[in-house]
PDB file of C-alpha atoms in Angstrom:
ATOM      1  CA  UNK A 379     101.143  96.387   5.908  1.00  0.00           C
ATOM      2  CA  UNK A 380     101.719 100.155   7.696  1.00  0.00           C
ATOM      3  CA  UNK A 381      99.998 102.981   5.920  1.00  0.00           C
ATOM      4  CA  UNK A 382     102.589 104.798   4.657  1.00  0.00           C
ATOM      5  CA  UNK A 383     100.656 108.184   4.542  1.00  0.00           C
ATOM      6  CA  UNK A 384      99.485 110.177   7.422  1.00  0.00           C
ATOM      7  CA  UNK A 385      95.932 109.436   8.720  1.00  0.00           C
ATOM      8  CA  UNK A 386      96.455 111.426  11.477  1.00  0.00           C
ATOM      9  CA  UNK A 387      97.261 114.604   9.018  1.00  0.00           C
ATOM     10  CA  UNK A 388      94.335 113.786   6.826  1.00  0.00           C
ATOM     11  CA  UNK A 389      91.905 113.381   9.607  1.00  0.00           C
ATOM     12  CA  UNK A 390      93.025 117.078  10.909  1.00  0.00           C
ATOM     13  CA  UNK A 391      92.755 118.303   7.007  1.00  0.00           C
ATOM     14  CA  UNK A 392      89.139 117.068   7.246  1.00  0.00           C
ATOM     15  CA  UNK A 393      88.627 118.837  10.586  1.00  0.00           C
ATOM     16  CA  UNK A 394      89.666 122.394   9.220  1.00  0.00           C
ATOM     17  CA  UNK A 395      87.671 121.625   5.963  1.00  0.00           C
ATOM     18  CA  UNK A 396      84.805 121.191   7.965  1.00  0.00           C
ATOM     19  CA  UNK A 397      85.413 124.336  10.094  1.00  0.00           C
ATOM     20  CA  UNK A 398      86.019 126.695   7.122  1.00  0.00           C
ATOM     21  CA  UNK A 399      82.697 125.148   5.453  1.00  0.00           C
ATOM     22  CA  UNK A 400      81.127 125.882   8.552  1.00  0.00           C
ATOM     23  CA  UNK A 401      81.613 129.428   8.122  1.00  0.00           C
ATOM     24  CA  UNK A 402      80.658 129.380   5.103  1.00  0.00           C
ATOM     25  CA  UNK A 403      77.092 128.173   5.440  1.00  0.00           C
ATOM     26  CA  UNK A 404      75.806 131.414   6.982  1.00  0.00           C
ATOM     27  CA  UNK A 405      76.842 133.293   3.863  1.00  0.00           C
ATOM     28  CA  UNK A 406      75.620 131.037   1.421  1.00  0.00           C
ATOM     29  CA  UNK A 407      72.314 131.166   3.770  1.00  0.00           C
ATOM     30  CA  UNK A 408      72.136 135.093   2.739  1.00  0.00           C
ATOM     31  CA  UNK A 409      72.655 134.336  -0.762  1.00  0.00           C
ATOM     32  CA  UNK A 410      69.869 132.002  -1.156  1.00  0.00           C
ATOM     33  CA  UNK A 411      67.513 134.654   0.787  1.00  0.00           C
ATOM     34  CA  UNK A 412      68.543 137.588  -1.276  1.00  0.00           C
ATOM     35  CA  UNK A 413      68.067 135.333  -4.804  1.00  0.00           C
ATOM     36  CA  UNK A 414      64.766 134.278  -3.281  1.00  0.00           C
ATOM     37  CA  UNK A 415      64.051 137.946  -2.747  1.00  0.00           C
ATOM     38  CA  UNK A 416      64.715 139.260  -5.376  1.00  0.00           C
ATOM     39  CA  UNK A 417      62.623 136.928  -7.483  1.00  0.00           C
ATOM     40  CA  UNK A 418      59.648 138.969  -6.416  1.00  0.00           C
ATOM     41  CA  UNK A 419      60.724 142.172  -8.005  1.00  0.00           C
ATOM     42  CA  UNK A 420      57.805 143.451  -9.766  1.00  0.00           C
ATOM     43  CA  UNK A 421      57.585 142.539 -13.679  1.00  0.00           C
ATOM     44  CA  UNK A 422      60.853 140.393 -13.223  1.00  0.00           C
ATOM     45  CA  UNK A 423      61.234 138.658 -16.565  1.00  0.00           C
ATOM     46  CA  UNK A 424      61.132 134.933 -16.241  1.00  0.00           C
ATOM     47  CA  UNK A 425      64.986 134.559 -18.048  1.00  0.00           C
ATOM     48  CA  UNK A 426      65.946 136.747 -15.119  1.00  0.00           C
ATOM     49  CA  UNK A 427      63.966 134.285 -12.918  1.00  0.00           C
ATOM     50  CA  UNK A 428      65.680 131.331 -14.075  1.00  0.00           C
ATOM     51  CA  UNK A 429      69.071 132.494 -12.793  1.00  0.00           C
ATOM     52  CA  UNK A 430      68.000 133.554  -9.292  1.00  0.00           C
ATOM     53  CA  UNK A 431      66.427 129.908  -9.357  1.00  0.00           C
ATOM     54  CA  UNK A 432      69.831 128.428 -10.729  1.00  0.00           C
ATOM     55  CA  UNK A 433      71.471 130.467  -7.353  1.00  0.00           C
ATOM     56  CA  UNK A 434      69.580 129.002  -5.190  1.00  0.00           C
ATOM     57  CA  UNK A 435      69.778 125.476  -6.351  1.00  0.00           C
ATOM     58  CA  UNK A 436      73.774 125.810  -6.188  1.00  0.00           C
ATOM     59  CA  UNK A 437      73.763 126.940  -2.547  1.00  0.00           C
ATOM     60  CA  UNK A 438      71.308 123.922  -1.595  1.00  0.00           C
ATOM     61  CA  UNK A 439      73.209 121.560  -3.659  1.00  0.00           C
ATOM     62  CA  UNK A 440      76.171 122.721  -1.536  1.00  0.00           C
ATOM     63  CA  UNK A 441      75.095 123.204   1.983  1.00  0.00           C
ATOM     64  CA  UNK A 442      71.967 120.789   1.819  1.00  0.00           C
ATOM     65  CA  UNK A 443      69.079 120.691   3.826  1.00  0.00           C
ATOM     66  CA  UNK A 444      66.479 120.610   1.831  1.00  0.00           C
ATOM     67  CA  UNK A 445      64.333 117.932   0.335  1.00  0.00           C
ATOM     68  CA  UNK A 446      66.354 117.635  -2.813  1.00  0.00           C
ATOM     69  CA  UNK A 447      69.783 118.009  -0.984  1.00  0.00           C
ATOM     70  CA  UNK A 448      69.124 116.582   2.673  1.00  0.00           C
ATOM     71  CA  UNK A 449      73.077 116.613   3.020  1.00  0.00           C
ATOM     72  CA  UNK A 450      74.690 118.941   0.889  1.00  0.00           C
ATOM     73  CA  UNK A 451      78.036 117.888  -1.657  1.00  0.00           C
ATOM     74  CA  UNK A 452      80.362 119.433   0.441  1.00  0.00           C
ATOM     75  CA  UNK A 453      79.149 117.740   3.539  1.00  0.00           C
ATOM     76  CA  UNK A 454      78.900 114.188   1.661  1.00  0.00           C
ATOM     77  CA  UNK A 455      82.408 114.407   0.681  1.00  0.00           C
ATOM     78  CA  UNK A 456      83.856 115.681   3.995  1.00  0.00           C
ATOM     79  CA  UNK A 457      81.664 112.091   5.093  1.00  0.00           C
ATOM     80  CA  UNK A 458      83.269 110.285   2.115  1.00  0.00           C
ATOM     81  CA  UNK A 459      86.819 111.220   3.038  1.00  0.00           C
ATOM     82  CA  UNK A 460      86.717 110.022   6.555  1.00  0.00           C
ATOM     83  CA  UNK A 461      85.495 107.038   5.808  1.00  0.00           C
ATOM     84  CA  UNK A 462      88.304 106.744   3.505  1.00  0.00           C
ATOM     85  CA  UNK A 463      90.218 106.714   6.460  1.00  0.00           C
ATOM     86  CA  UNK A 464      90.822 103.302   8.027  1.00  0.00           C
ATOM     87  CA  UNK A 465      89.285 102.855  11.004  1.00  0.00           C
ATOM     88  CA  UNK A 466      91.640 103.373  14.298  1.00  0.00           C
ATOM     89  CA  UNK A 467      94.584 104.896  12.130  1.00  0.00           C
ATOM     90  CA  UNK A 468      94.394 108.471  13.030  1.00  0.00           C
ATOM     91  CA  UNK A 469      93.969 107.643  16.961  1.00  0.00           C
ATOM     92  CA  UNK A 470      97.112 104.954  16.463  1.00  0.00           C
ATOM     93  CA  UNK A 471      99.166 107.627  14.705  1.00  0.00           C
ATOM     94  CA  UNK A 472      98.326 110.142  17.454  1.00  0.00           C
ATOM     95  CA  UNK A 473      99.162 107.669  20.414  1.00  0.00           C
ATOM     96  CA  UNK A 474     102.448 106.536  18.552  1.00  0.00           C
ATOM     97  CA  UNK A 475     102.909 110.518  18.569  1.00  0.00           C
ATOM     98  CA  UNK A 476     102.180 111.176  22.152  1.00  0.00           C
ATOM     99  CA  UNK A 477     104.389 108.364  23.166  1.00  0.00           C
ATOM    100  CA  UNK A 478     107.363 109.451  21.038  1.00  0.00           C
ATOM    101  CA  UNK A 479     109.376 107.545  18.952  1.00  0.00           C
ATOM    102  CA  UNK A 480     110.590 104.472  20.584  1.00  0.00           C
ATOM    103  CA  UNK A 481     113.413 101.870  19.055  1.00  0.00           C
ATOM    104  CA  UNK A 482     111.990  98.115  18.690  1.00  0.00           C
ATOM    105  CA  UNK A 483     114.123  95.820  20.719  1.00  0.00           C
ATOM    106  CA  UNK A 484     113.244  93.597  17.979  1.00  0.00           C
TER     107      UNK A 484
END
């Protein structure tokens, strides 16, 4: 049976997703340097602590590579999603495309 949605679109969705969190990383990056920072301000209370902590455990649960979060959620669904995809049915989709649309003698 055909897949009746686009592979090919989905496939290109994942590309851009992956592009845009690309450019995202180096940000994040600065965030988690700045929280780690400014956890050594002198006489910082240790509630105010806690939340630079809780910063920098959201940007390495999101971007990964550390111990804890080798990958990174963002990166582990971006991997989940194209495996989602059947194998072959974005490169079908795009030859059908290149070829054009052709009427079955059959």
């Amino acid at each position: 049976m055909p897949i009746k949605w686009s592979a090919l679109r989905v496939s290109e969705a994942a590309d851009m997703i992956e592009e845009y969190f690309n450019q995202a990383v180096e940000p994040l990056e600065q965030i988690k340097v700045v929280a780690q920072e400014a956890r050594h301000i002198p006489n910082l209370p240790e509630y105010i602590s806690q939340y630079l902590v809780r910063i920098e455990g959201e940007v390495d649960r999101a971007i990964g590579g550390t111990s804890w979060e080798p990958v990174g959620r963002y990166r582990a669904n971006l991997e989940a999603l194209r495996k989602a995809i059947p194998d072959g049915a974005a490169e079908a989709e795009q030859e059908q495309a290149e070829r054009g649309a052709q009427m079955s003698l059959v």
